[in-house]
Amino acid sequence: MDVQKILAYVKENRDNVILGAAILLLLIGGGIYYLNQNRKKQQDVQVLYIRAMMGDPNALNLLKTLVSSSPKTFWGRMAALDLMLAELFQGKEKSAAGYVKFLKDAKNPILKGAYYSYGASFKMSAGSVDDGVRMLKDGEGTTEYITVKDYFRVRRAQVLLNEGRYDEAYGILKDVAENYDSPYREDAEALLRRAKLLKGVK
C-alpha cells in the first residue's frame, strides 16, 4: 500500500473525501438509530401484549390497540389471534372472522397454521366449501412437520367425505393411514372405513 499516494489523493480530493465520510457517518448513524427505534418499538409492543395477558382490566382494548398499531409484528398478530378466539367464545363468528386476515402473512408456523385452519372454517361456515377445502390444502403445503401436515390432510378428507367427494377423500386417507409415523393414522383409518362404505370399496 503506497501511503504517499493515498495522502496525495486525499489532499487533491479533500472536499469529496469529507463529504463521502459525512454521508457514510449519516448512513451508519441512521441505521443504528433505526435499529434502536425498531428494537424499542418491538419491546413496547411485547410489553403491551404481556400486560393484556397478565389480566390488565383494559386487556381487550390493549389487544385492539396492538392490532391497529402493530398489525405486522408477531405480537400484533398474537393479539389478533386472541381477539379472534375471544369473539368465537362469545359466539360472534362474523367479527371473529375479521381478525383472521391479520395472520395471513405471518412467518411463524403456529400463526400461519391458525390462519389456514380458522380461515377454512370461516369460509365453509359462510357457505364457500370449495374455498375452505383449498385453504386446508394450502395449509398442508406450508410445513414439513407431519403432525401439522396430516392434521390438514385428515381435516380436508373429512370435509370431502361430508361433501360426497369420496374418491378424493379416500386417496388422502389411504396415504395417511399407511404412514406408521403419522399421529393421525388411527383417525385416518377410522375415516377410511367410512369412506370405503360410502365409496363401495371392499
C-alpha atoms as an extended CHARMM CRD file, in Angstrom:
* protein
*
       202  EXT
         1         1  MET       CA              0.0000000000        0.0000000000        0.0000000000  PROA      1               0.0000000000
         2         2  ASP       CA              1.5140000000        3.3760000000       -1.0670000000  PROA      2               0.0000000000
         3         3  VAL       CA              0.7000000000        5.7550000000        1.8050000000  PROA      3               0.0000000000
         4         4  GLN       CA              2.0540000000        8.7700000000       -0.0720000000  PROA      4               0.0000000000
         5         5  LYS       CA             -0.3260000000        8.1800000000       -2.9880000000  PROA      5               0.0000000000
         6         6  ILE       CA             -3.2730000000        7.8500000000       -0.6200000000  PROA      6               0.0000000000
         7         7  LEU       CA             -2.3520000000       11.0980000000        1.1790000000  PROA      7               0.0000000000
         8         8  ALA       CA             -1.9140000000       12.8720000000       -2.1640000000  PROA      8               0.0000000000
         9         9  TYR       CA             -5.3580000000       11.6330000000       -3.3140000000  PROA      9               0.0000000000
        10        10  VAL       CA             -6.9840000000       12.7920000000       -0.0690000000  PROA      10              0.0000000000
        11        11  LYS       CA             -5.3040000000       16.2040000000       -0.3880000000  PROA      11              0.0000000000
        12        12  GLU       CA             -6.4450000000       16.6500000000       -4.0110000000  PROA      12              0.0000000000
        13        13  ASN       CA             -9.9580000000       15.4180000000       -3.3290000000  PROA      13              0.0000000000
        14        14  ARG       CA            -10.3780000000       16.7470000000        0.1830000000  PROA      14              0.0000000000
        15        15  ASP       CA            -13.9110000000       18.0680000000       -0.2590000000  PROA      15              0.0000000000
        16        16  ASN       CA            -15.1670000000       14.8240000000       -1.8210000000  PROA      16              0.0000000000
        17        17  VAL       CA            -13.4860000000       12.6990000000        0.8530000000  PROA      17              0.0000000000
        18        18  ILE       CA            -15.0100000000       14.8040000000        3.6540000000  PROA      18              0.0000000000
        19        19  LEU       CA            -18.4380000000       14.6970000000        2.0050000000  PROA      19              0.0000000000
        20        20  GLY       CA            -18.1880000000       10.9370000000        1.4890000000  PROA      20              0.0000000000
        21        21  ALA       CA            -17.1690000000       10.4010000000        5.1140000000  PROA      21              0.0000000000
        22        22  ALA       CA            -20.0260000000       12.6020000000        6.3100000000  PROA      22              0.0000000000
        23        23  ILE       CA            -22.5490000000       10.6490000000        4.2040000000  PROA      23              0.0000000000
        24        24  LEU       CA            -21.1320000000        7.3570000000        5.4770000000  PROA      24              0.0000000000
        25        25  LEU       CA            -21.4590000000        8.5420000000        9.0860000000  PROA      25              0.0000000000
        26        26  LEU       CA            -25.0360000000        9.6690000000        8.4350000000  PROA      26              0.0000000000
        27        27  LEU       CA            -25.9210000000        6.2810000000        6.9190000000  PROA      27              0.0000000000
        28        28  ILE       CA            -24.3170000000        4.3530000000        9.7800000000  PROA      28              0.0000000000
        29        29  GLY       CA            -25.9040000000        6.6460000000       12.3500000000  PROA      29              0.0000000000
        30        30  GLY       CA            -29.2740000000        6.4040000000       10.6360000000  PROA      30              0.0000000000
        31        31  GLY       CA            -29.0310000000        2.6300000000       10.5220000000  PROA      31              0.0000000000
        32        32  ILE       CA            -28.1630000000        2.4020000000       14.2180000000  PROA      32              0.0000000000
        33        33  TYR       CA            -30.9920000000        4.8240000000       15.0810000000  PROA      33              0.0000000000
        34        34  TYR       CA            -33.4720000000        2.7690000000       13.0130000000  PROA      34              0.0000000000
        35        35  LEU       CA            -32.3780000000       -0.4920000000       14.6450000000  PROA      35              0.0000000000
        36        36  ASN       CA            -32.6440000000        1.0230000000       18.1130000000  PROA      36              0.0000000000
        37        37  GLN       CA            -36.0500000000        2.5430000000       17.3920000000  PROA      37              0.0000000000
        38        38  ASN       CA            -37.2700000000       -0.7240000000       15.8570000000  PROA      38              0.0000000000
        39        39  ARG       CA            -35.9780000000       -2.6910000000       18.8540000000  PROA      39              0.0000000000
        40        40  LYS       CA            -37.6640000000       -0.2360000000       21.2410000000  PROA      40              0.0000000000
        41        41  LYS       CA            -40.9150000000       -0.4750000000       19.2990000000  PROA      41              0.0000000000
        42        42  GLN       CA            -40.8080000000       -4.2870000000       19.4460000000  PROA      42              0.0000000000
        43        43  GLN       CA            -40.1670000000       -4.1530000000       23.1890000000  PROA      43              0.0000000000
        44        44  ASP       CA            -43.0570000000       -1.7000000000       23.6820000000  PROA      44              0.0000000000
        45        45  VAL       CA            -45.3780000000       -3.9600000000       21.6700000000  PROA      45              0.0000000000
        46        46  GLN       CA            -44.2840000000       -7.0200000000       23.6390000000  PROA      46              0.0000000000
        47        47  VAL       CA            -44.8710000000       -5.2370000000       26.9620000000  PROA      47              0.0000000000
        48        48  LEU       CA            -48.3400000000       -4.2020000000       25.8150000000  PROA      48              0.0000000000
        49        49  TYR       CA            -49.2010000000       -7.8000000000       24.9130000000  PROA      49              0.0000000000
        50        50  ILE       CA            -47.8610000000       -9.1500000000       28.2280000000  PROA      50              0.0000000000
        51        51  ARG       CA            -49.9090000000       -6.5620000000       30.1170000000  PROA      51              0.0000000000
        52        52  ALA       CA            -53.0430000000       -7.7560000000       28.3490000000  PROA      52              0.0000000000
        53        53  MET       CA            -52.2400000000      -11.4140000000       29.0810000000  PROA      53              0.0000000000
        54        54  MET       CA            -51.4940000000      -10.7100000000       32.7600000000  PROA      54              0.0000000000
        55        55  GLY       CA            -55.0780000000       -9.6890000000       33.4220000000  PROA      55              0.0000000000
        56        56  ASP       CA            -54.9950000000       -5.9510000000       32.8330000000  PROA      56              0.0000000000
        57        57  PRO       CA            -58.6080000000       -4.7230000000       33.3130000000  PROA      57              0.0000000000
        58        58  ASN       CA            -58.2840000000       -2.9960000000       29.9480000000  PROA      58              0.0000000000
        59        59  ALA       CA            -56.9920000000       -6.1660000000       28.2340000000  PROA      59              0.0000000000
        60        60  LEU       CA            -59.3360000000       -6.2330000000       25.2310000000  PROA      60              0.0000000000
        61        61  ASN       CA            -58.6420000000       -2.5970000000       24.4310000000  PROA      61              0.0000000000
        62        62  LEU       CA            -54.8990000000       -3.2160000000       24.7640000000  PROA      62              0.0000000000
        63        63  LEU       CA            -55.1480000000       -6.0940000000       22.2950000000  PROA      63              0.0000000000
        64        64  LYS       CA            -57.1790000000       -3.9660000000       19.8740000000  PROA      64              0.0000000000
        65        65  THR       CA            -54.5670000000       -1.2050000000       20.1610000000  PROA      65              0.0000000000
        66        66  LEU       CA            -51.8490000000       -3.7230000000       19.3190000000  PROA      66              0.0000000000
        67        67  VAL       CA            -53.7140000000       -4.9770000000       16.2530000000  PROA      67              0.0000000000
        68        68  SER       CA            -54.3410000000       -1.4680000000       14.9310000000  PROA      68              0.0000000000
        69        69  SER       CA            -50.9040000000       -0.0140000000       15.7230000000  PROA      69              0.0000000000
        70        70  SER       CA            -48.6480000000       -3.0190000000       15.0460000000  PROA      70              0.0000000000
        71        71  PRO       CA            -50.5620000000       -5.4130000000       12.7690000000  PROA      71              0.0000000000
        72        72  LYS       CA            -47.4800000000       -6.8920000000       11.0810000000  PROA      72              0.0000000000
        73        73  THR       CA            -45.4970000000       -7.6720000000       14.2200000000  PROA      73              0.0000000000
        74        74  PHE       CA            -45.5200000000      -11.0670000000       15.9220000000  PROA      74              0.0000000000
        75        75  TRP       CA            -47.2360000000       -9.6220000000       18.9960000000  PROA      75              0.0000000000
        76        76  GLY       CA            -49.7870000000       -7.7090000000       16.9210000000  PROA      76              0.0000000000
        77        77  ARG       CA            -50.6950000000      -10.9560000000       15.1750000000  PROA      77              0.0000000000
        78        78  MET       CA            -50.8510000000      -12.8070000000       18.5030000000  PROA      78              0.0000000000
        79        79  ALA       CA            -53.2570000000      -10.1230000000       19.7070000000  PROA      79              0.0000000000
        80        80  ALA       CA            -55.3920000000      -10.6480000000       16.5880000000  PROA      80              0.0000000000
        81        81  LEU       CA            -55.4750000000      -14.4060000000       17.2640000000  PROA      81              0.0000000000
        82        82  ASP       CA            -56.5060000000      -13.8170000000       20.8920000000  PROA      82              0.0000000000
        83        83  LEU       CA            -59.2480000000      -11.3880000000       19.8680000000  PROA      83              0.0000000000
        84        84  MET       CA            -60.4930000000      -13.8420000000       17.2430000000  PROA      84              0.0000000000
        85        85  LEU       CA            -60.7210000000      -16.6220000000       19.8480000000  PROA      85              0.0000000000
        86        86  ALA       CA            -62.4110000000      -14.2800000000       22.3260000000  PROA      86              0.0000000000
        87        87  GLU       CA            -65.0430000000      -13.3540000000       19.7270000000  PROA      87              0.0000000000
        88        88  LEU       CA            -65.6050000000      -17.0170000000       18.8600000000  PROA      88              0.0000000000
        89        89  PHE       CA            -66.0130000000      -17.8480000000       22.5510000000  PROA      89              0.0000000000
        90        90  GLN       CA            -68.7930000000      -15.2600000000       22.6860000000  PROA      90              0.0000000000
        91        91  GLY       CA            -70.4340000000      -16.6880000000       19.5720000000  PROA      91              0.0000000000
        92        92  LYS       CA            -69.5420000000      -13.6520000000       17.4380000000  PROA      92              0.0000000000
        93        93  GLU       CA            -68.3160000000      -15.5650000000       14.4000000000  PROA      93              0.0000000000
        94        94  LYS       CA            -68.6470000000      -12.7030000000       11.9300000000  PROA      94              0.0000000000
        95        95  SER       CA            -66.4680000000      -10.3140000000       13.9440000000  PROA      95              0.0000000000
        96        96  ALA       CA            -64.0520000000      -13.1650000000       14.7440000000  PROA      96              0.0000000000
        97        97  ALA       CA            -63.6040000000      -13.7970000000       11.0160000000  PROA      97              0.0000000000
        98        98  GLY       CA            -62.4190000000      -10.2080000000       10.6010000000  PROA      98              0.0000000000
        99        99  TYR       CA            -59.3070000000      -10.9000000000       12.6480000000  PROA      99              0.0000000000
       100       100  VAL       CA            -58.0580000000      -13.8870000000       10.6570000000  PROA      100             0.0000000000
       101       101  LYS       CA            -56.7200000000      -11.6500000000        7.8650000000  PROA      101             0.0000000000
       102       102  PHE       CA            -54.0310000000      -10.3050000000       10.2390000000  PROA      102             0.0000000000
       103       103  LEU       CA            -52.4770000000      -13.7790000000       10.3760000000  PROA      103             0.0000000000
       104       104  LYS       CA            -52.2370000000      -14.2030000000        6.6100000000  PROA      104             0.0000000000
       105       105  ASP       CA            -48.6140000000      -13.1650000000        6.0170000000  PROA      105             0.0000000000
       106       106  ALA       CA            -47.2270000000      -14.4760000000        9.3020000000  PROA      106             0.0000000000
       107       107  LYS       CA            -43.9320000000      -16.3540000000        9.1090000000  PROA      107             0.0000000000
       108       108  ASN       CA            -44.4360000000      -18.0410000000       12.4670000000  PROA      108             0.0000000000
       109       109  PRO       CA            -45.6950000000      -21.5950000000       11.7250000000  PROA      109             0.0000000000
       110       110  ILE       CA            -48.2620000000      -21.5550000000       14.5460000000  PROA      110             0.0000000000
       111       111  LEU       CA            -49.8110000000      -18.2940000000       13.3730000000  PROA      111             0.0000000000
       112       112  LYS       CA            -49.6840000000      -19.4130000000        9.7420000000  PROA      112             0.0000000000
       113       113  GLY       CA            -51.3570000000      -22.7070000000       10.6600000000  PROA      113             0.0000000000
       114       114  ALA       CA            -54.0370000000      -20.8290000000       12.6000000000  PROA      114             0.0000000000
       115       115  TYR       CA            -54.6890000000      -18.6320000000        9.5540000000  PROA      115             0.0000000000
       116       116  TYR       CA            -55.3850000000      -21.6030000000        7.2800000000  PROA      116             0.0000000000
       117       117  SER       CA            -57.2570000000      -23.6470000000        9.8800000000  PROA      117             0.0000000000
       118       118  TYR       CA            -59.6080000000      -20.9210000000       11.1170000000  PROA      118             0.0000000000
       119       119  GLY       CA            -59.7740000000      -19.2520000000        7.7120000000  PROA      119             0.0000000000
       120       120  ALA       CA            -61.0240000000      -22.5130000000        6.2060000000  PROA      120             0.0000000000
       121       121  SER       CA            -63.6380000000      -22.8420000000        8.9530000000  PROA      121             0.0000000000
       122       122  PHE       CA            -64.9050000000      -19.3050000000        8.3510000000  PROA      122             0.0000000000
       123       123  LYS       CA            -65.0720000000      -19.8910000000        4.5810000000  PROA      123             0.0000000000
       124       124  MET       CA            -67.0440000000      -23.1280000000        4.9780000000  PROA      124             0.0000000000
       125       125  SER       CA            -69.3210000000      -21.6330000000        7.6110000000  PROA      125             0.0000000000
       126       126  ALA       CA            -70.1420000000      -18.8530000000        5.1390000000  PROA      126             0.0000000000
       127       127  GLY       CA            -71.0470000000      -21.4850000000        2.5100000000  PROA      127             0.0000000000
       128       128  SER       CA            -67.8040000000      -21.3860000000        0.4830000000  PROA      128             0.0000000000
       129       129  VAL       CA            -66.8480000000      -25.0360000000        0.9190000000  PROA      129             0.0000000000
       130       130  ASP       CA            -64.5120000000      -25.1500000000       -2.0900000000  PROA      130             0.0000000000
       131       131  ASP       CA            -62.6000000000      -22.1200000000       -0.7860000000  PROA      131             0.0000000000
       132       132  GLY       CA            -62.3690000000      -23.7740000000        2.6140000000  PROA      132             0.0000000000
       133       133  VAL       CA            -61.0430000000      -27.0110000000        1.1120000000  PROA      133             0.0000000000
       134       134  ARG       CA            -58.4530000000      -25.0040000000       -0.8630000000  PROA      134             0.0000000000
       135       135  MET       CA            -57.3250000000      -23.2550000000        2.3200000000  PROA      135             0.0000000000
       136       136  LEU       CA            -56.8820000000      -26.5990000000        4.0750000000  PROA      136             0.0000000000
       137       137  LYS       CA            -54.7870000000      -27.8270000000        1.1610000000  PROA      137             0.0000000000
       138       138  ASP       CA            -52.7090000000      -24.6300000000        1.2410000000  PROA      138             0.0000000000
       139       139  GLY       CA            -52.2430000000      -25.0810000000        4.9910000000  PROA      139             0.0000000000
       140       140  GLU       CA            -50.8850000000      -28.5660000000        4.3690000000  PROA      140             0.0000000000
       141       141  GLY       CA            -48.2980000000      -27.1460000000        1.9960000000  PROA      141             0.0000000000
       142       142  THR       CA            -46.8890000000      -24.5950000000        4.4500000000  PROA      142             0.0000000000
       143       143  THR       CA            -44.9340000000      -27.0680000000        6.5700000000  PROA      143             0.0000000000
       144       144  GLU       CA            -42.8900000000      -30.2540000000        6.5260000000  PROA      144             0.0000000000
       145       145  TYR       CA            -43.9630000000      -31.2360000000       10.0410000000  PROA      145             0.0000000000
       146       146  ILE       CA            -46.0020000000      -34.3960000000        9.6970000000  PROA      146             0.0000000000
       147       147  THR       CA            -48.2350000000      -33.5630000000       12.6800000000  PROA      147             0.0000000000
       148       148  VAL       CA            -49.3880000000      -30.2900000000       11.1400000000  PROA      148             0.0000000000
       149       149  LYS       CA            -49.4210000000      -31.5850000000        7.5630000000  PROA      149             0.0000000000
       150       150  ASP       CA            -51.5760000000      -34.6170000000        8.4280000000  PROA      150             0.0000000000
       151       151  TYR       CA            -53.8820000000      -32.5220000000       10.5930000000  PROA      151             0.0000000000
       152       152  PHE       CA            -54.7800000000      -30.5230000000        7.4840000000  PROA      152             0.0000000000
       153       153  ARG       CA            -54.9860000000      -33.6440000000        5.2990000000  PROA      153             0.0000000000
       154       154  VAL       CA            -57.3390000000      -35.5490000000        7.6040000000  PROA      154             0.0000000000
       155       155  ARG       CA            -59.4940000000      -32.4900000000        8.1570000000  PROA      155             0.0000000000
       156       156  ARG       CA            -59.7140000000      -31.8790000000        4.4110000000  PROA      156             0.0000000000
       157       157  ALA       CA            -60.6350000000      -35.5370000000        3.8220000000  PROA      157             0.0000000000
       158       158  GLN       CA            -63.4010000000      -35.2710000000        6.4140000000  PROA      158             0.0000000000
       159       159  VAL       CA            -64.8770000000      -32.2480000000        4.6410000000  PROA      159             0.0000000000
       160       160  LEU       CA            -64.6550000000      -34.0480000000        1.2950000000  PROA      160             0.0000000000
       161       161  LEU       CA            -66.4510000000      -37.0610000000        2.7670000000  PROA      161             0.0000000000
       162       162  ASN       CA            -69.2350000000      -34.8260000000        4.0480000000  PROA      162             0.0000000000
       163       163  GLU       CA            -69.4890000000      -33.2900000000        0.5910000000  PROA      163             0.0000000000
       164       164  GLY       CA            -69.8190000000      -36.7060000000       -1.0850000000  PROA      164             0.0000000000
       165       165  ARG       CA            -66.3990000000      -36.4650000000       -2.7730000000  PROA      165             0.0000000000
       166       166  TYR       CA            -65.4640000000      -39.9890000000       -1.7030000000  PROA      166             0.0000000000
       167       167  ASP       CA            -62.7100000000      -40.7050000000       -4.2190000000  PROA      167             0.0000000000
       168       168  GLU       CA            -60.7470000000      -37.6000000000       -3.2380000000  PROA      168             0.0000000000
       169       169  ALA       CA            -61.1740000000      -38.3070000000        0.4690000000  PROA      169             0.0000000000
       170       170  TYR       CA            -60.2130000000      -41.9600000000        0.0150000000  PROA      170             0.0000000000
       171       171  GLY       CA            -56.9020000000      -41.0960000000       -1.6600000000  PROA      171             0.0000000000
       172       172  ILE       CA            -55.8690000000      -38.6700000000        1.0980000000  PROA      172             0.0000000000
       173       173  LEU       CA            -56.8750000000      -41.0090000000        3.9250000000  PROA      173             0.0000000000
       174       174  LYS       CA            -55.1280000000      -44.0220000000        2.4020000000  PROA      174             0.0000000000
       175       175  ASP       CA            -51.8060000000      -42.1210000000        2.3560000000  PROA      175             0.0000000000
       176       176  VAL       CA            -52.1360000000      -41.0580000000        5.9970000000  PROA      176             0.0000000000
       177       177  ALA       CA            -53.3740000000      -44.4780000000        7.1820000000  PROA      177             0.0000000000
       178       178  GLU       CA            -50.3850000000      -46.2200000000        5.5970000000  PROA      178             0.0000000000
       179       179  ASN       CA            -47.8760000000      -43.9480000000        7.3240000000  PROA      179             0.0000000000
       180       180  TYR       CA            -46.9960000000      -45.5410000000       10.6770000000  PROA      180             0.0000000000
       181       181  ASP       CA            -45.2200000000      -42.3340000000       11.7700000000  PROA      181             0.0000000000
       182       182  SER       CA            -48.3390000000      -40.2050000000       11.4360000000  PROA      182             0.0000000000
       183       183  PRO       CA            -50.0240000000      -39.1850000000       14.6900000000  PROA      183             0.0000000000
       184       184  TYR       CA            -53.2920000000      -39.0730000000       12.7110000000  PROA      184             0.0000000000
       185       185  ARG       CA            -53.0050000000      -42.6490000000       11.4430000000  PROA      185             0.0000000000
       186       186  GLU       CA            -55.8340000000      -44.0140000000       13.6180000000  PROA      186             0.0000000000
       187       187  ASP       CA            -58.1230000000      -41.0960000000       12.7450000000  PROA      187             0.0000000000
       188       188  ALA       CA            -57.3850000000      -41.6960000000        9.0740000000  PROA      188             0.0000000000
       189       189  GLU       CA            -58.1100000000      -45.4330000000        9.4120000000  PROA      189             0.0000000000
       190       190  ALA       CA            -61.4940000000      -44.7420000000       11.0400000000  PROA      190             0.0000000000
       191       191  LEU       CA            -62.4330000000      -42.2790000000        8.3060000000  PROA      191             0.0000000000
       192       192  LEU       CA            -61.0870000000      -44.6400000000        5.6670000000  PROA      192             0.0000000000
       193       193  ARG       CA            -63.5200000000      -47.3560000000        6.7890000000  PROA      193             0.0000000000
       194       194  ARG       CA            -66.3360000000      -44.8570000000        6.4060000000  PROA      194             0.0000000000
       195       195  ALA       CA            -65.0090000000      -43.7640000000        3.0050000000  PROA      195             0.0000000000
       196       196  LYS       CA            -64.8990000000      -47.4020000000        1.8340000000  PROA      196             0.0000000000
       197       197  LEU       CA            -68.5090000000      -47.9530000000        2.8380000000  PROA      197             0.0000000000
       198       198  LEU       CA            -69.6540000000      -44.7680000000        1.1400000000  PROA      198             0.0000000000
       199       199  LYS       CA            -67.4860000000      -45.3640000000       -1.9100000000  PROA      199             0.0000000000
       200       200  GLY       CA            -68.4810000000      -49.0190000000       -2.1740000000  PROA      200             0.0000000000
       201       201  VAL       CA            -64.9180000000      -50.3130000000       -1.8750000000  PROA      201             0.0000000000
       202       202  LYS       CA            -64.4860000000      -53.7360000000       -0.1790000000  PROA      202             0.0000000000
